[in-house]
Amino acid sequence: MKCLRRFLVLFLISGVGSFDLIIDDIPDEVPNLIDLEVDGFPSSSRARNGRYQRSTSDWGYDGDLVEDDDKIGLYSYKVQSTITSRLANTMIQARMVNNAKRPQPIVFDVQVPKGAFIDNFTMDINGITFTSHIREKSEARKMYAQAKAKGKAAGIVRSNALDMENFQTEVNVPPGMRIQFQLHYHEMIRRKLSSYEHVISVKPGRLAKHMEVDVRIIEPQGLRYVHVPNSLGDHFNGITTISKGEKKAHVSFKPTMAQQRKCPKCSSTAVDGNFVVQYDVNRETTGGELEIFNGYFIHFFAPENLDPLPKNILFVIDVSGSMWGLKMKQTIEAMKAILSELRAADQFSLIDFNHNVRCWRDNLVSATPSQVEDAKKYIQTIHPNGGTNINEALLRATFILNEAKSLGMLDPNSVSMIVLVSDGDPTVGELKLTTIQKNVKQSIKDEFSLFCLGIGFDVDYDFLQRIATDNRGMAQRIFGNQETSLQMKNFYNQVSTPLLKKIQFNYPQESVSDVTQSSFHNYFGGSEIVVAGKVDTENLQHLESVVTATAANAELVMETLRDVEELDGFMKKDKYADPEFTRKLWAYLTVNQMMAERNAAPTAALKRNITKSILQMSLDHHIVTPFTAMLIENAEKDEIMLADQPKDPRKGCCPGTLGLTPNAPNNNKGIPAWANVTAVPVSFMPEQRSPPVSSLSINRVDNDPHFTIHLPKSQTNICFNINSEPGKILNLVSDPGTGVVVNGQLVGAKKAENKKLNTYFGKIGFYFEKKGLKVEISTETITLKDGSYGITLTWADTGHIIRKQLLISVKKENNVTITVGEEMSFMVLLHRVWKKHPVNVDFLGIYIPPENQFSPAAHGLIGQFASEPEVSIHHQTPGQAPEKPQAIMEVKGNKFTVTRGVQKDYRTDRVQGTDVLCWFVHNSGKGFIDGHYRDYLVPHLYSFMKKP
């Protein structure tokens, strides 16, 4: 096949796995296809052998497509999910077209639930279909090496993405070309707090001609209820329909294009968030439900009529220096709420640690009101500082529990547990993670459970998962934002009501094999234990009579086996039911169980054997795991992409990759010389006025963005305001010469005051075209993207991101500095307001030094002043107020009246600000800026502007 063009594809999947991609040459039918980037997610309609073939001839790309200025149309965005006995198969599909006259990127961006297995991803590019299958990783790597040796256009990319499981595909599409993305994944819907919850990320990014989320639920056990909370917002009230039968339900969300719009005349979509379906099944007995189908059995066990057991609980709280600020404040808030929920029969104590370990009490005490109140007062006095000695803290906790047991102080029917709350790696004492894991395991001796809460993005979550799984518990990552306390309380609610001290399922060996179990040794209320295995259908009658379960503190009677013929008939009559649900559930549970066993394996030989088993399961059942790779290829097998799992997200993989150095020391160790910037000299800055609320500001001039332009030659400051609408994006710098773009998106106050809705910068985007880097800063997160390669910090973090001689320095809850080589720098300040304020919202300010080396082509509300205009200010006269005189300004051939005033610079004092005298230009800078301010509105956060 004749080669016209070679191209490189980048594939990213965070959490679930990021992908290495190999691309060979592209056929004649797809000219000018360059820089394909992929971050992916799965879908449901499946063909045989895991392959998908679909023609684009019937896509119907005609009529009523809404396009932004980029001329990209989203014809359809569909999500189809079918849940069969708690197994969800989900497909996310997007069909798009480039109607522009030039090639440009088209993005497919979705999220996959943590723990889901991706089993397919396909692309259809103008009728040429790329399908996928699973291979052993070393074989795929060998293909990469062979492609590279032959000089073909092959590339390998490893993502250092964090625990966010984003799948983003960015394809540079020629004019008129159509493209379809389709992602498939499956997951087990787990029961938490007495409900099953199926969460689907729905973020199309633009208006879709056809928009649909379709969820079908098939539960042989019978449906108790189905509920769809209004998770996408009040904008979509009344659009979702629910049809519920005895054992089936259908949920449909199909907003029209008009209903998708944020406002009647808006071109942006309001569909942006998670679509959530909650339900539960009927339960009539203690023993749960046993289902057999196609040679596998599934046993769902969730008793609800048992009283919670007393618990002996030790809270071990990290109070090292990295917990300073919002993390500690919200940890204290959550702990006070958690302590209030302790029962009278419970015993507890507190340990807080940094480089030292301190005990609130040296032994367990009863959860009396007075003891709980004393514990709350103790928590309130904690001040974070110092290092992190996780090893000694956990060993002290286990010593207290073991001593209490040996002294006979524990109720025989009680359950003992440790809850560890930490945000970082050990920095003091024992530092080797495997040694800490071994020490804790030997000390606990399977006597009680360890639960771990990892706060923030820099914690070694894999380590916390290992020690929790190793000790009959579980771990959860808590993202450091304003919902930290709520996340902590939700996690505690899942583990705070133990119902069974220990349970053992007894299945006849002659009837079942390969049994795997998804549970903790302690069973907690509102959750569910699932056991799966293979079954010998010839011995079903024996299985019916022998299945039992025993518990340390309860007599359990198992439900009689559901009639196999009845289940078989029910499943085959429903066209939406997955006929492979028992096999897939068994495979899902088995792989997860083996992964946990591998993490806890005491020897390298045992770990190798488990790895081989996981690999074989992955190949047999067509799922992506850390030991397999997904090959994506066209029908002729001459275009090949390779996707595999990422390395540790906190460690660099190779020269030039994105690196995160959280909580970086002040000496900037490891930062290149060009990046050692401690302060950024700023001479002109567009800064949004802080609202007159709380301690943010004592002045109020106009709450729309205030711009202060410093003119170095004349040593004059010129100010103006921009009054626009929420959601609009203003271009601040647009420099085609250096390839730099800076845009700010406006966010509105919660309500209008004096018939005026104030606006602020809620998001700022930086695009460094020549480096291929994008930086997005919002009031919640700071994200850098290099094609499909990305990393995110929150404002609760302190750290650095380095990529291609671009440095992003984050100062916790304060500011972000972006330094580009020695050519330019930018500073973004965070302004927080009282969360419950009825009007005001958090916002950003941006500062840009005049020393930045922009080209003569630079423009934008700020960029146009890189070349300083001649300004004359004369004929000063008294104003209505003595402190506000007026004058005549002449600039760019324009002549108008200006007023003397004061603006604020918040770089050195974010509370009161520093007064800056300036001449104020009225009417949104008319006469001082080129054209009208509307000329500076752009369609996207990374768009260049057209000169007015």
Short mmCIF file of N, CA and C in Angstrom, two decimals, residues 82-151:
data_model
loop_
_atom_site.label_atom_id
_atom_site.label_comp_id
_atom_site.label_asym_id
_atom_site.label_seq_id
_atom_site.Cartn_x
_atom_site.Cartn_y
_atom_site.Cartn_z
N THR A 82 -25.47 -1.49 30.13
CA THR A 82 -26.37 -2.56 30.52
C THR A 82 -25.82 -3.25 31.76
N ILE A 83 -26.63 -3.30 32.81
CA ILE A 83 -26.23 -3.94 34.06
C ILE A 83 -26.98 -5.27 34.17
N THR A 84 -26.23 -6.36 34.19
CA THR A 84 -26.81 -7.70 34.33
C THR A 84 -26.27 -8.30 35.62
N SER A 85 -27.13 -8.44 36.62
CA SER A 85 -26.71 -8.98 37.92
C SER A 85 -25.44 -8.31 38.42
N ARG A 86 -25.46 -7.00 38.49
CA ARG A 86 -24.38 -6.15 39.04
C ARG A 86 -23.18 -6.01 38.12
N LEU A 87 -23.18 -6.64 36.95
CA LEU A 87 -22.09 -6.44 36.00
C LEU A 87 -22.53 -5.40 34.97
N ALA A 88 -21.81 -4.28 34.90
CA ALA A 88 -22.15 -3.20 33.97
C ALA A 88 -21.21 -3.23 32.77
N ASN A 89 -21.77 -3.31 31.57
CA ASN A 89 -21.04 -3.14 30.32
C ASN A 89 -21.40 -1.77 29.76
N THR A 90 -20.40 -0.93 29.55
CA THR A 90 -20.65 0.45 29.15
C THR A 90 -19.91 0.80 27.87
N MET A 91 -20.59 1.48 26.99
CA MET A 91 -20.00 2.00 25.76
C MET A 91 -20.18 3.51 25.73
N ILE A 92 -19.12 4.22 25.40
CA ILE A 92 -19.19 5.66 25.16
C ILE A 92 -18.74 5.90 23.72
N GLN A 93 -19.60 6.55 22.95
CA GLN A 93 -19.34 6.74 21.52
C GLN A 93 -19.55 8.20 21.14
N ALA A 94 -18.62 8.74 20.35
CA ALA A 94 -18.74 10.11 19.83
C ALA A 94 -18.47 10.09 18.33
N ARG A 95 -19.36 10.74 17.56
CA ARG A 95 -19.18 10.90 16.11
C ARG A 95 -19.03 12.38 15.81
N MET A 96 -17.90 12.73 15.17
CA MET A 96 -17.57 14.13 14.98
C MET A 96 -17.11 14.38 13.54
N VAL A 97 -17.12 15.64 13.15
CA VAL A 97 -16.71 16.01 11.80
C VAL A 97 -15.99 17.35 11.85
N ASN A 98 -14.97 17.49 11.01
CA ASN A 98 -14.26 18.75 10.87
C ASN A 98 -14.76 19.46 9.61
N ASN A 99 -15.59 20.48 9.79
CA ASN A 99 -16.13 21.22 8.66
C ASN A 99 -15.32 22.47 8.34
N ALA A 100 -14.16 22.62 8.99
CA ALA A 100 -13.30 23.76 8.68
C ALA A 100 -12.55 23.52 7.38
N LYS A 101 -11.89 24.54 6.90
CA LYS A 101 -11.12 24.43 5.66
C LYS A 101 -9.65 24.11 5.92
N ARG A 102 -9.36 23.76 7.15
CA ARG A 102 -7.97 23.44 7.51
C ARG A 102 -7.96 22.25 8.47
N PRO A 103 -6.84 21.52 8.53
CA PRO A 103 -6.74 20.44 9.52
C PRO A 103 -6.76 21.01 10.93
N GLN A 104 -7.35 20.30 11.86
CA GLN A 104 -7.34 20.74 13.24
C GLN A 104 -7.65 19.57 14.16
N PRO A 105 -7.27 19.67 15.44
CA PRO A 105 -7.48 18.55 16.36
C PRO A 105 -8.94 18.38 16.75
N ILE A 106 -9.37 17.13 16.84
CA ILE A 106 -10.67 16.76 17.39
C ILE A 106 -10.41 15.92 18.64
N VAL A 107 -11.09 16.24 19.73
CA VAL A 107 -10.80 15.62 21.03
C VAL A 107 -11.96 14.75 21.47
N PHE A 108 -11.63 13.55 21.94
CA PHE A 108 -12.57 12.64 22.60
C PHE A 108 -12.08 12.47 24.02
N ASP A 109 -12.84 12.98 24.99
CA ASP A 109 -12.35 13.03 26.37
C ASP A 109 -13.42 12.48 27.30
N VAL A 110 -13.13 11.35 27.96
CA VAL A 110 -14.07 10.72 28.87
C VAL A 110 -13.35 10.24 30.12
N GLN A 111 -14.10 9.74 31.08
CA GLN A 111 -13.52 9.18 32.30
C GLN A 111 -14.08 7.78 32.53
N VAL A 112 -13.22 6.91 33.07
CA VAL A 112 -13.60 5.54 33.39
C VAL A 112 -13.60 5.37 34.89
N PRO A 113 -14.59 4.69 35.47
CA PRO A 113 -14.59 4.48 36.93
C PRO A 113 -13.36 3.72 37.38
N LYS A 114 -12.87 4.08 38.53
CA LYS A 114 -11.72 3.39 39.10
C LYS A 114 -12.07 1.93 39.33
N GLY A 115 -11.22 1.03 38.85
CA GLY A 115 -11.45 -0.39 39.02
C GLY A 115 -12.13 -1.05 37.84
N ALA A 116 -12.58 -0.26 36.86
CA ALA A 116 -13.19 -0.85 35.67
C ALA A 116 -12.11 -1.46 34.78
N PHE A 117 -12.51 -2.45 33.96
CA PHE A 117 -11.59 -3.07 33.01
C PHE A 117 -11.96 -2.62 31.60
N ILE A 118 -11.02 -1.99 30.95
CA ILE A 118 -11.22 -1.64 29.54
C ILE A 118 -11.01 -2.90 28.71
N ASP A 119 -11.94 -3.17 27.82
CA ASP A 119 -11.77 -4.35 26.98
C ASP A 119 -11.80 -4.03 25.50
N ASN A 120 -12.05 -2.77 25.12
CA ASN A 120 -11.97 -2.44 23.70
C ASN A 120 -11.99 -0.94 23.47
N PHE A 121 -11.27 -0.52 22.46
CA PHE A 121 -11.32 0.86 21.98
C PHE A 121 -11.20 0.82 20.47
N THR A 122 -12.05 1.56 19.77
CA THR A 122 -11.99 1.58 18.31
C THR A 122 -12.08 3.01 17.80
N MET A 123 -11.51 3.22 16.62
CA MET A 123 -11.66 4.48 15.90
C MET A 123 -12.07 4.16 14.47
N ASP A 124 -12.93 4.97 13.93
CA ASP A 124 -13.32 4.85 12.53
C ASP A 124 -13.03 6.20 11.87
N ILE A 125 -12.05 6.23 10.98
CA ILE A 125 -11.62 7.47 10.35
C ILE A 125 -11.99 7.42 8.87
N ASN A 126 -13.06 8.13 8.52
CA ASN A 126 -13.55 8.13 7.13
C ASN A 126 -13.69 6.73 6.56
N GLY A 127 -14.25 5.81 7.34
CA GLY A 127 -14.52 4.46 6.86
C GLY A 127 -13.42 3.47 7.11
N ILE A 128 -12.25 3.92 7.54
CA ILE A 128 -11.17 3.00 7.88
C ILE A 128 -11.22 2.74 9.38
N THR A 129 -11.45 1.48 9.74
CA THR A 129 -11.71 1.12 11.12
C THR A 129 -10.47 0.53 11.78
N PHE A 130 -10.15 1.03 12.95
CA PHE A 130 -9.09 0.49 13.78
C PHE A 130 -9.74 -0.29 14.92
N THR A 131 -9.41 -1.58 15.05
CA THR A 131 -9.98 -2.43 16.10
C THR A 131 -8.86 -2.89 17.03
N SER A 132 -9.23 -3.62 18.09
CA SER A 132 -8.22 -3.92 19.10
C SER A 132 -8.29 -5.36 19.59
N HIS A 133 -7.16 -5.83 20.11
CA HIS A 133 -7.11 -7.09 20.83
C HIS A 133 -5.96 -7.02 21.83
N ILE A 134 -5.95 -7.96 22.76
CA ILE A 134 -5.01 -7.92 23.88
C ILE A 134 -3.82 -8.83 23.61
N ARG A 135 -2.61 -8.34 23.92
CA ARG A 135 -1.38 -9.12 23.80
C ARG A 135 -0.56 -9.04 25.08
N GLU A 136 0.31 -10.01 25.25
CA GLU A 136 1.26 -9.96 26.36
C GLU A 136 2.20 -8.78 26.14
N LYS A 137 2.55 -8.08 27.23
CA LYS A 137 3.24 -6.81 27.10
C LYS A 137 4.59 -6.92 26.41
N SER A 138 5.38 -7.93 26.74
CA SER A 138 6.72 -8.02 26.15
C SER A 138 6.63 -8.23 24.64
N GLU A 139 5.61 -8.96 24.20
CA GLU A 139 5.42 -9.15 22.76
C GLU A 139 5.13 -7.82 22.08
N ALA A 140 4.26 -7.01 22.72
CA ALA A 140 3.93 -5.71 22.16
C ALA A 140 5.15 -4.80 22.14
N ARG A 141 5.96 -4.85 23.19
CA ARG A 141 7.18 -4.05 23.22
C ARG A 141 8.15 -4.47 22.11
N LYS A 142 8.18 -5.75 21.84
CA LYS A 142 9.04 -6.24 20.78
C LYS A 142 8.60 -5.66 19.43
N MET A 143 7.29 -5.58 19.22
CA MET A 143 6.77 -4.99 17.99
C MET A 143 7.20 -3.54 17.86
N TYR A 144 7.18 -2.85 19.00
CA TYR A 144 7.62 -1.46 18.98
C TYR A 144 9.08 -1.35 18.55
N ALA A 145 9.92 -2.19 19.14
CA ALA A 145 11.34 -2.16 18.81
C ALA A 145 11.57 -2.48 17.33
N GLN A 146 10.82 -3.44 16.81
CA GLN A 146 10.97 -3.80 15.40
C GLN A 146 10.55 -2.65 14.50
N ALA A 147 9.44 -1.98 14.86
CA ALA A 147 8.97 -0.86 14.04
C ALA A 147 10.00 0.27 14.05
N LYS A 148 10.56 0.52 15.21
CA LYS A 148 11.54 1.59 15.32
C LYS A 148 12.82 1.25 14.53
N ALA A 149 13.24 -0.02 14.60
CA ALA A 149 14.46 -0.45 13.89
C ALA A 149 14.31 -0.31 12.38
N LYS A 150 13.08 -0.46 11.89
CA LYS A 150 12.83 -0.36 10.45
C LYS A 150 12.66 1.09 10.01
N GLY A 151 12.78 2.01 10.94
CA GLY A 151 12.67 3.42 10.58
C GLY A 151 11.25 3.88 10.37
#
